[in-house]
PDB file of C-alpha atoms in Angstrom:
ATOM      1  CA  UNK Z  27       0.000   0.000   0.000  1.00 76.00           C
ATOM      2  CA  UNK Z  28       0.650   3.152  -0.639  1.00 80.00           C
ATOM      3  CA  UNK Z  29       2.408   5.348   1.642  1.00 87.00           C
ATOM      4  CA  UNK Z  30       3.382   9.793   1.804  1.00 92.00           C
ATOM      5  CA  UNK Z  31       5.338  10.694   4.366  1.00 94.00           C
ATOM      6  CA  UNK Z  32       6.166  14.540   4.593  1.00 95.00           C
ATOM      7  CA  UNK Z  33       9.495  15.874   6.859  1.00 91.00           C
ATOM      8  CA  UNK Z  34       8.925  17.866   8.715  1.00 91.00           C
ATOM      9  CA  UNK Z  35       5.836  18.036  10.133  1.00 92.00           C
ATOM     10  CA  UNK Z  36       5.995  22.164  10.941  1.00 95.00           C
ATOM     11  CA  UNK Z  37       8.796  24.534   9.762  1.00 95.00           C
ATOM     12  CA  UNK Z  38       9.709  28.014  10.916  1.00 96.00           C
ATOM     13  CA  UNK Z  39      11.696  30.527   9.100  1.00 96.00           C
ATOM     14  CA  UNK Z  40      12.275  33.653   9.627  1.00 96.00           C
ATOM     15  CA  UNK Z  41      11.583  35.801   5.614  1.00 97.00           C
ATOM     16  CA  UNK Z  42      13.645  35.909   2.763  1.00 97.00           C
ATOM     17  CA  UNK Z  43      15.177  32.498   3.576  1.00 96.00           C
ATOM     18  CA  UNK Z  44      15.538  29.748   1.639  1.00 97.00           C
ATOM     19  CA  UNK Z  45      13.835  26.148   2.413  1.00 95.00           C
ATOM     20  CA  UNK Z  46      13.549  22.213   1.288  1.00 96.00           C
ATOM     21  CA  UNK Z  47      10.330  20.337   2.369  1.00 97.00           C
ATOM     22  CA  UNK Z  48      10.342  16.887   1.894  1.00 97.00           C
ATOM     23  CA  UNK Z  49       8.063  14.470   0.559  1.00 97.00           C
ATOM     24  CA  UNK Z  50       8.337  10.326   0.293  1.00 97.00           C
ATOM     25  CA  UNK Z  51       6.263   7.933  -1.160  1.00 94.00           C
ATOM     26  CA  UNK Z  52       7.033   3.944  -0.829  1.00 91.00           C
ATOM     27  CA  UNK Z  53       5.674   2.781  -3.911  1.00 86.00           C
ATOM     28  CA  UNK Z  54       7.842   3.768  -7.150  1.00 86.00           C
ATOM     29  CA  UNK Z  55       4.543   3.123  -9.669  1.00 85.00           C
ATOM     30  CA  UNK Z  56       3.236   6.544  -9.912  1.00 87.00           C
ATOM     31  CA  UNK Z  57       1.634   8.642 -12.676  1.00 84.00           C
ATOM     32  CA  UNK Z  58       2.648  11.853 -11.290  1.00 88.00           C
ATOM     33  CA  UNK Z  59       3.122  13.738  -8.332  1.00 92.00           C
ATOM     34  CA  UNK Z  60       1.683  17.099  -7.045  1.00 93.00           C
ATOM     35  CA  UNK Z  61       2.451  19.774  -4.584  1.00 96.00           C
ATOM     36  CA  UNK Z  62      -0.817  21.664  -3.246  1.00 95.00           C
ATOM     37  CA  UNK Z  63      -0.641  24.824  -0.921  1.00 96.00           C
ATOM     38  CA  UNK Z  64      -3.594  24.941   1.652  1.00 95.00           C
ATOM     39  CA  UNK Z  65      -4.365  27.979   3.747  1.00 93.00           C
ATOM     40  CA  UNK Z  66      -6.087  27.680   6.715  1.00 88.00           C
ATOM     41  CA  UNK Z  67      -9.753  26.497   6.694  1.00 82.00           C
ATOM     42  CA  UNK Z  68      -9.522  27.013   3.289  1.00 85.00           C
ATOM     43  CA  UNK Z  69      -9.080  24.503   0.033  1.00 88.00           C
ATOM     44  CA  UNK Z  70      -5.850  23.129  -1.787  1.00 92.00           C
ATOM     45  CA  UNK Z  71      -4.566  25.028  -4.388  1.00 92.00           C
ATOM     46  CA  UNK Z  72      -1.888  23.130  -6.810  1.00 90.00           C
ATOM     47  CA  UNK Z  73       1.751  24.764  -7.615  1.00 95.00           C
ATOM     48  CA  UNK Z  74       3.062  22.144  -8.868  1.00 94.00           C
ATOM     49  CA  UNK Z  75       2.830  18.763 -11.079  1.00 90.00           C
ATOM     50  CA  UNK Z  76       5.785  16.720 -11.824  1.00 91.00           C
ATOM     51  CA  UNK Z  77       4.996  13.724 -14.498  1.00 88.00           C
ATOM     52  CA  UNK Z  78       6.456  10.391 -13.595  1.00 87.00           C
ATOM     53  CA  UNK Z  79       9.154  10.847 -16.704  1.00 89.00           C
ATOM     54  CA  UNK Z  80       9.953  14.386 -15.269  1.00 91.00           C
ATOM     55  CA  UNK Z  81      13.061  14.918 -12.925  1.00 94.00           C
ATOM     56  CA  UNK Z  82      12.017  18.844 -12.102  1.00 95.00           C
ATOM     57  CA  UNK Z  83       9.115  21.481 -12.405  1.00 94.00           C
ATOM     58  CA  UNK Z  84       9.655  25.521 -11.903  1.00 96.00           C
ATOM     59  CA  UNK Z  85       7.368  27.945 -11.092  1.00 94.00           C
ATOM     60  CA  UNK Z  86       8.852  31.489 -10.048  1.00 96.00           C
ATOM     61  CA  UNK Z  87      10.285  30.677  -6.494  1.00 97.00           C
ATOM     62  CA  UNK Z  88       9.456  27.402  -6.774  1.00 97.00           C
ATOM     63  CA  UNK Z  89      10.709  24.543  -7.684  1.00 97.00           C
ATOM     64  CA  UNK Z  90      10.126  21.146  -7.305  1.00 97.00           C
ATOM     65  CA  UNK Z  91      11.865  17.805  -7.794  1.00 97.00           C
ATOM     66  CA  UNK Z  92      11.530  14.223  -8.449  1.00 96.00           C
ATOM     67  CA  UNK Z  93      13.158  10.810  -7.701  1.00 95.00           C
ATOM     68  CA  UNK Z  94      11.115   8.115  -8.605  1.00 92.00           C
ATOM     69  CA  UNK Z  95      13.491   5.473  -8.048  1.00 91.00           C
ATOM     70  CA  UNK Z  96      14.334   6.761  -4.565  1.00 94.00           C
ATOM     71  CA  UNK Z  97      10.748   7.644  -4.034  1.00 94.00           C
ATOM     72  CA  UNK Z  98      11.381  11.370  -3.033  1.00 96.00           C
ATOM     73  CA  UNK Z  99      10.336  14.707  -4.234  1.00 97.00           C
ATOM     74  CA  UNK Z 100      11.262  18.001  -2.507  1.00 97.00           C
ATOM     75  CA  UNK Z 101       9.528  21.386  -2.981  1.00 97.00           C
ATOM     76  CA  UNK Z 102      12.354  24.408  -2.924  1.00 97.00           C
ATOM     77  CA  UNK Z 103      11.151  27.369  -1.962  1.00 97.00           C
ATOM     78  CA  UNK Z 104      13.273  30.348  -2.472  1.00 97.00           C
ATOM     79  CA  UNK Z 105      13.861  33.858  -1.004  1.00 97.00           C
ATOM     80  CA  UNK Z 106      10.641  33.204   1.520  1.00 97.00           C
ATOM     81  CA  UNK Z 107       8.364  35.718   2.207  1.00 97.00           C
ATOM     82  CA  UNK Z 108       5.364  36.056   4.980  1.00 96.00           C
ATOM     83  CA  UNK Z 109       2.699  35.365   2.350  1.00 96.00           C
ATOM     84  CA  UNK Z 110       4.130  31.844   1.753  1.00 97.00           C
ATOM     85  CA  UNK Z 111       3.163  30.547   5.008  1.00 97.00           C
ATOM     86  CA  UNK Z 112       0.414  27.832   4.802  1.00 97.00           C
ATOM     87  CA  UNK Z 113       0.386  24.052   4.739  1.00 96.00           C
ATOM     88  CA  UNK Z 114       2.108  22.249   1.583  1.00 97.00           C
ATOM     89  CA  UNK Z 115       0.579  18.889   1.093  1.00 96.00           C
ATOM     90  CA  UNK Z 116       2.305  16.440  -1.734  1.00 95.00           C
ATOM     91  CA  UNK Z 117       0.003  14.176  -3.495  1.00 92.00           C
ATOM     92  CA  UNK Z 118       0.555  11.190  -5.655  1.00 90.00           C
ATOM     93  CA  UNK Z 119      -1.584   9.977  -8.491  1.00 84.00           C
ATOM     94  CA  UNK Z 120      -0.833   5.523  -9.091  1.00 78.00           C
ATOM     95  CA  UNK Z 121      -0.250   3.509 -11.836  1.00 64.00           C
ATOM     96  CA  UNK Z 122      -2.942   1.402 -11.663  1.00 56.00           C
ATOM     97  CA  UNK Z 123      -6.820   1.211 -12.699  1.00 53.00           C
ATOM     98  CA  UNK Z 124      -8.697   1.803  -9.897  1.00 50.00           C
ATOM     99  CA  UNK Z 125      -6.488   4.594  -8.805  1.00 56.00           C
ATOM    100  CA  UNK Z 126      -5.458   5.668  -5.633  1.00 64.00           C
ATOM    101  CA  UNK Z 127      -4.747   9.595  -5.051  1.00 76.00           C
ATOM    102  CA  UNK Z 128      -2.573   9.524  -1.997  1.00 87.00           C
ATOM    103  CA  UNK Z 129      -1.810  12.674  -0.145  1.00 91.00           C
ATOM    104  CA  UNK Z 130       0.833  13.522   2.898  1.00 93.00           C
ATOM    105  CA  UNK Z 131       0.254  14.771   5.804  1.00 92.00           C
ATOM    106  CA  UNK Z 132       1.679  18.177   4.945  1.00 94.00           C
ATOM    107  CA  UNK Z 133       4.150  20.800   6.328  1.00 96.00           C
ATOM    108  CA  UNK Z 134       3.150  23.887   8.207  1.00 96.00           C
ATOM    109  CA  UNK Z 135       5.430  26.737   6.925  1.00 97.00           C
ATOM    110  CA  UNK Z 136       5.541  29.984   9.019  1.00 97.00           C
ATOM    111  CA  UNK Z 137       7.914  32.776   7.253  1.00 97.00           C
ATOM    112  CA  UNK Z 138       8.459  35.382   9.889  1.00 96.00           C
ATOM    113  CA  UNK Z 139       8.944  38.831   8.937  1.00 94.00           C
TER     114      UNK Z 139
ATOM    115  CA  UNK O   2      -9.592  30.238 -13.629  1.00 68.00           C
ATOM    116  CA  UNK O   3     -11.586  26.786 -13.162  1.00 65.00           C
ATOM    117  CA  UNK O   4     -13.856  27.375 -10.396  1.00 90.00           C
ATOM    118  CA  UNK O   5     -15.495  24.659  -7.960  1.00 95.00           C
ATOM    119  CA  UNK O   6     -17.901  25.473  -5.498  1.00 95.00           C
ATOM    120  CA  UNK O   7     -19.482  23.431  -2.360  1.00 95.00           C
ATOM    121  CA  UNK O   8     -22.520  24.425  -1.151  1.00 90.00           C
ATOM    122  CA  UNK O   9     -21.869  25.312   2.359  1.00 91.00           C
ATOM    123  CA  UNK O  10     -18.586  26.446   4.065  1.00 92.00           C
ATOM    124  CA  UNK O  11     -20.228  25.069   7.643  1.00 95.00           C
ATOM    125  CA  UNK O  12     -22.642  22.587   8.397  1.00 96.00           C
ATOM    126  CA  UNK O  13     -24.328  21.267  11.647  1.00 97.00           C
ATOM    127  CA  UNK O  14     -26.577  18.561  11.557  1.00 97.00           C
ATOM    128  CA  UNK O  15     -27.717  15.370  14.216  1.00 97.00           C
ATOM    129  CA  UNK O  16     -26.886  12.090  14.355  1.00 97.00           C
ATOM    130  CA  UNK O  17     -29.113   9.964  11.747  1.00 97.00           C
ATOM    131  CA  UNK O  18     -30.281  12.583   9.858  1.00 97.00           C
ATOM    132  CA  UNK O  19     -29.158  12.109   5.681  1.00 97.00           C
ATOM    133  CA  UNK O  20     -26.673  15.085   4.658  1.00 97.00           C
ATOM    134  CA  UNK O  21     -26.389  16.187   0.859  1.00 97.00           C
ATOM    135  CA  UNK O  22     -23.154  18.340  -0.013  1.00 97.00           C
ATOM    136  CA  UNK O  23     -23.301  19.629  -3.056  1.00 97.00           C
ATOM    137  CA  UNK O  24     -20.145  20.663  -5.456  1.00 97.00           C
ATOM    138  CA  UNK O  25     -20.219  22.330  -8.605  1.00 97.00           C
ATOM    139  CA  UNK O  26     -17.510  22.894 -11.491  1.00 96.00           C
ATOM    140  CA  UNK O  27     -17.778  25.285 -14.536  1.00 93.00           C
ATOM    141  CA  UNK O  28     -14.859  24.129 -16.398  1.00 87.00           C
ATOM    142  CA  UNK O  29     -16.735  21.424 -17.923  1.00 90.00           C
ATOM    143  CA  UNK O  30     -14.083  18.855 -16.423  1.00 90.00           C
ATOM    144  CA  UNK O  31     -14.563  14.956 -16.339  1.00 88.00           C
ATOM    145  CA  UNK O  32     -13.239  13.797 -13.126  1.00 88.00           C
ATOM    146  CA  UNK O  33     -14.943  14.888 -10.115  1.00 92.00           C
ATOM    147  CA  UNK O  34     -13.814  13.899  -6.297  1.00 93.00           C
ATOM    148  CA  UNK O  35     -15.321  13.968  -2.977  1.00 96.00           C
ATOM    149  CA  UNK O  36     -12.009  13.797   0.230  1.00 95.00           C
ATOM    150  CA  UNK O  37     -12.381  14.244   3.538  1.00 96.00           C
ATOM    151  CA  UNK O  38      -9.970  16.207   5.216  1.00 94.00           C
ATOM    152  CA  UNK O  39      -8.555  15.315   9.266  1.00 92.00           C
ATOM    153  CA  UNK O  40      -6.093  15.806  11.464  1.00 85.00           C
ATOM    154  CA  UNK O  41      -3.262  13.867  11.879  1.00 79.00           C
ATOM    155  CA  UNK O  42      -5.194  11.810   8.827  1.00 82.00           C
ATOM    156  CA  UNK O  43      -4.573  14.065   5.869  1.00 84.00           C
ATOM    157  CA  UNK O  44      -6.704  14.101   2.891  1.00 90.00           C
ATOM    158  CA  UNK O  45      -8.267  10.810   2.069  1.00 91.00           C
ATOM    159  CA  UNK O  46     -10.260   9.914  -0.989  1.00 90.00           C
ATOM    160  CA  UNK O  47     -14.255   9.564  -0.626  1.00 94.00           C
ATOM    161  CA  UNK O  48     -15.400   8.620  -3.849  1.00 93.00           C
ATOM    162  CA  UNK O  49     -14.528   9.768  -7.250  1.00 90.00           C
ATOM    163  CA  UNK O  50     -16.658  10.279 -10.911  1.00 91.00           C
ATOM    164  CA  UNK O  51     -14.975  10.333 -14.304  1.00 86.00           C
ATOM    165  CA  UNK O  52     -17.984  10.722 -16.329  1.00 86.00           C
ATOM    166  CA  UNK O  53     -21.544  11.305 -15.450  1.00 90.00           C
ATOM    167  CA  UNK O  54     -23.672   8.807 -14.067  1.00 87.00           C
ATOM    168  CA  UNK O  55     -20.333   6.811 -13.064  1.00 88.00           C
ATOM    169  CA  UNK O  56     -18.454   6.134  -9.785  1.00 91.00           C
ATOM    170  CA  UNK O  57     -15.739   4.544  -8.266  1.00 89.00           C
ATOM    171  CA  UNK O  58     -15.155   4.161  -4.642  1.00 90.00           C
ATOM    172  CA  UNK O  59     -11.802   5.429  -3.056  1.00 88.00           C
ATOM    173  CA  UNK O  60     -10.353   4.144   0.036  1.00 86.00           C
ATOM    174  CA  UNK O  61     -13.113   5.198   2.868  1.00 92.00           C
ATOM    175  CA  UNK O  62     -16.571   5.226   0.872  1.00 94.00           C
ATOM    176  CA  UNK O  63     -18.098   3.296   4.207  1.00 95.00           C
ATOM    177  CA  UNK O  64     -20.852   5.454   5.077  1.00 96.00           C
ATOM    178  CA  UNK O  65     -21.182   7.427   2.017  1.00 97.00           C
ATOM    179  CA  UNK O  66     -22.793   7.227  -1.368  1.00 97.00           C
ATOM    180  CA  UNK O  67     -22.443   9.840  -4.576  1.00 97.00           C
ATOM    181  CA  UNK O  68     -24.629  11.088  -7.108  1.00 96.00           C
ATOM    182  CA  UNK O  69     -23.723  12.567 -10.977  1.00 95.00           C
ATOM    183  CA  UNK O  70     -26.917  13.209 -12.812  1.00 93.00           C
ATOM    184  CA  UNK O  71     -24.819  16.274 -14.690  1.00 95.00           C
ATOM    185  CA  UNK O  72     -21.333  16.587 -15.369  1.00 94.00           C
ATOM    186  CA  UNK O  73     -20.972  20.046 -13.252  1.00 95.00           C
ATOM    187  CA  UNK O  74     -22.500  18.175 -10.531  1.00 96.00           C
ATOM    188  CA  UNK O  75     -20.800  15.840  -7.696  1.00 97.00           C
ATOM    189  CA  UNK O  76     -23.145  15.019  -4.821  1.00 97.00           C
ATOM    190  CA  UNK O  77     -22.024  13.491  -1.262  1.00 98.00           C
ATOM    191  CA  UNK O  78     -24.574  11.926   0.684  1.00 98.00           C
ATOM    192  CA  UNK O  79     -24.483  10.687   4.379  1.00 97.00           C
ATOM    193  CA  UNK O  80     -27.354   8.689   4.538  1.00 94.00           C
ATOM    194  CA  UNK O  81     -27.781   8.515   8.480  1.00 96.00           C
ATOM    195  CA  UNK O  82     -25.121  10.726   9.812  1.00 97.00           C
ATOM    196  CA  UNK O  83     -22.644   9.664  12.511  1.00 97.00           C
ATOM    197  CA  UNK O  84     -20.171  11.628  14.927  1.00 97.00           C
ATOM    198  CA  UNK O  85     -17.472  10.134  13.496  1.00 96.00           C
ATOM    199  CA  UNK O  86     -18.009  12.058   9.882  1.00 98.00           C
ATOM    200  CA  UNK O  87     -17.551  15.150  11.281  1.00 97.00           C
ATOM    201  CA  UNK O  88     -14.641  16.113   9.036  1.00 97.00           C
ATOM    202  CA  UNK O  89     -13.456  19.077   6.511  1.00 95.00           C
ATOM    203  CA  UNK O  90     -15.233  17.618   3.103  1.00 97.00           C
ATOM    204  CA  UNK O  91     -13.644  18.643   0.336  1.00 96.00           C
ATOM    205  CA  UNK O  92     -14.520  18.768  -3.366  1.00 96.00           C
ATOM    206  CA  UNK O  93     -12.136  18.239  -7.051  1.00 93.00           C
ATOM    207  CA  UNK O  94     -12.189  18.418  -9.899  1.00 91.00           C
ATOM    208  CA  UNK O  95      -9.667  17.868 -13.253  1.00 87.00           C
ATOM    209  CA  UNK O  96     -10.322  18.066 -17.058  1.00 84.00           C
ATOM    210  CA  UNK O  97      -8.927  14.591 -18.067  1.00 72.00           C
ATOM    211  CA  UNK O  98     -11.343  12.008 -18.627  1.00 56.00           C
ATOM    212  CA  UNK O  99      -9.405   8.963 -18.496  1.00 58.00           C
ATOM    213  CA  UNK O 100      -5.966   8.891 -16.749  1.00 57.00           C
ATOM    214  CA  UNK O 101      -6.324  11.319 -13.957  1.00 55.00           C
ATOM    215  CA  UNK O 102      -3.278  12.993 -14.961  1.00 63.00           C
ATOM    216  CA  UNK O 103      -3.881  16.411 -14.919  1.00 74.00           C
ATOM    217  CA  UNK O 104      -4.199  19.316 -12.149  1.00 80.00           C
ATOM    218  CA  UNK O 105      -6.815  18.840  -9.762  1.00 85.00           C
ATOM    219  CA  UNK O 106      -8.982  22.285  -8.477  1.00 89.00           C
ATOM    220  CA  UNK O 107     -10.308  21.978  -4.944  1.00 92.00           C
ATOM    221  CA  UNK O 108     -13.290  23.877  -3.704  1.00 94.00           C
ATOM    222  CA  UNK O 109     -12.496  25.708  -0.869  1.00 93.00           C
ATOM    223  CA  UNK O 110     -14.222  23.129   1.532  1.00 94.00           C
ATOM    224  CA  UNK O 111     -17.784  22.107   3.830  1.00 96.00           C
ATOM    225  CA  UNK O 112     -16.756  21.910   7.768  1.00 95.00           C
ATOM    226  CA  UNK O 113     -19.524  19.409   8.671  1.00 97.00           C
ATOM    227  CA  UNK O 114     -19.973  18.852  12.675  1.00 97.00           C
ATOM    228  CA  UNK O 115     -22.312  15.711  13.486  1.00 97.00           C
ATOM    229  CA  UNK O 116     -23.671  16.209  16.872  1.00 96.00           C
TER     230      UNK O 116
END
């Protein structure tokens, strides 16, 4: 089964630094993978999707990676700013009929002016 | 900008009554999805709907049935209601019809509290 693991769990910084979150995943047979912002009491909003052949995806500050083989993606997040904190969830999509959308459990980002 | 819409933000309701939440795309996309959203739990997958009048259960549809009479339309139904589905309910959707490989949009969510 399945599994998303995201380290860590809660993340402080204070602004304009720069900062890795993780993301795992046991099971190398994915379609994709997909980083989601969520602010609080609010909905998930995507920044990023990574196809399975796909190494790396960029979008302004962001940028986010993939290892399929190693079963690890990170989401770099550069020159932080206060308006980035929020919860970034990773999701993957499987490779299999009957598909499974598995999310983590996220990382709660605070950038500290 | 796709937009998907849920039908309440909050929701109260008793134990055995039936709930409908409703969710709504205008994007005119295939897939639709129905998570539920808790602590320490993360987002797990309801049911999902890649084309109208069809479903496919995810990995907790115990409890809960769907309904897509339209394409725009994804219904969640609790037929009798129980404490343990109080939960954030959120709502998807994404455009391809057949390998779930694109983007999904989330509606911005239905707190339901069962008392």
């Amino acid at each position: 089964k399945q599994e998303v693991t995201q380290i860590p769990a809660a993340l402080s910084v204070p602004e304009g630094e720069n900062l890795v979150l993780n993301c795992s995943f046991t099971d190398s047979a994915i379609y994709n993978l997909q980083w989601f912002r969520q602010d609080p009491g609010k909905g998930l909003t995507s920044l990023l999707l990574i196809q399975s052949s796909q190494r790396e995806q960029t979008s302004g500050r962001l940028n986010a990676s993939l290892d399929k083989s190693s079963g690890r993606s990170t989401l770099y997040i550069a020159a932080s700013q206060p308006g980035d904190s929020a919860t970034y969830l990773c999701a993957v999509y499987l490779d299999n009929y009957g598909q499974n959308f598995v999310f983590g459990p996220g990382t709660r980002l605070s950038v500290l002016p | 900008d796709v937009k998907v819409t849920q039908s309440s933000r909050y929701l109260v309701k008793r134990t055995g009554e039936k709930v409908f939440l409703e969710c709504v795309q205008d994007m005119d996309h295939e897939n639709m999805f129905w998570y539920r959203q808790d602590p320490g739990l993360g987002l797990r997958l309801i049911y999902f709907s890649y084309d109208v009048k069809m479903k496919e259960k995810g990995d907790i549809p115990e409890g809960y049935s769907v309904s897509r009479e339209k394409k725009e339309r994804f219904s969640l139904i609790l037929e009798s209601a129980s404490t343990n589905q109080t939960s954030m309910y959120l709502c998807a959707s994404s455009l391809d019809g057949t390998r779930f490989t694109d983007t999904q949009y989330f509606g911005p969510g239905t707190r339901l509290t069962v008392l």
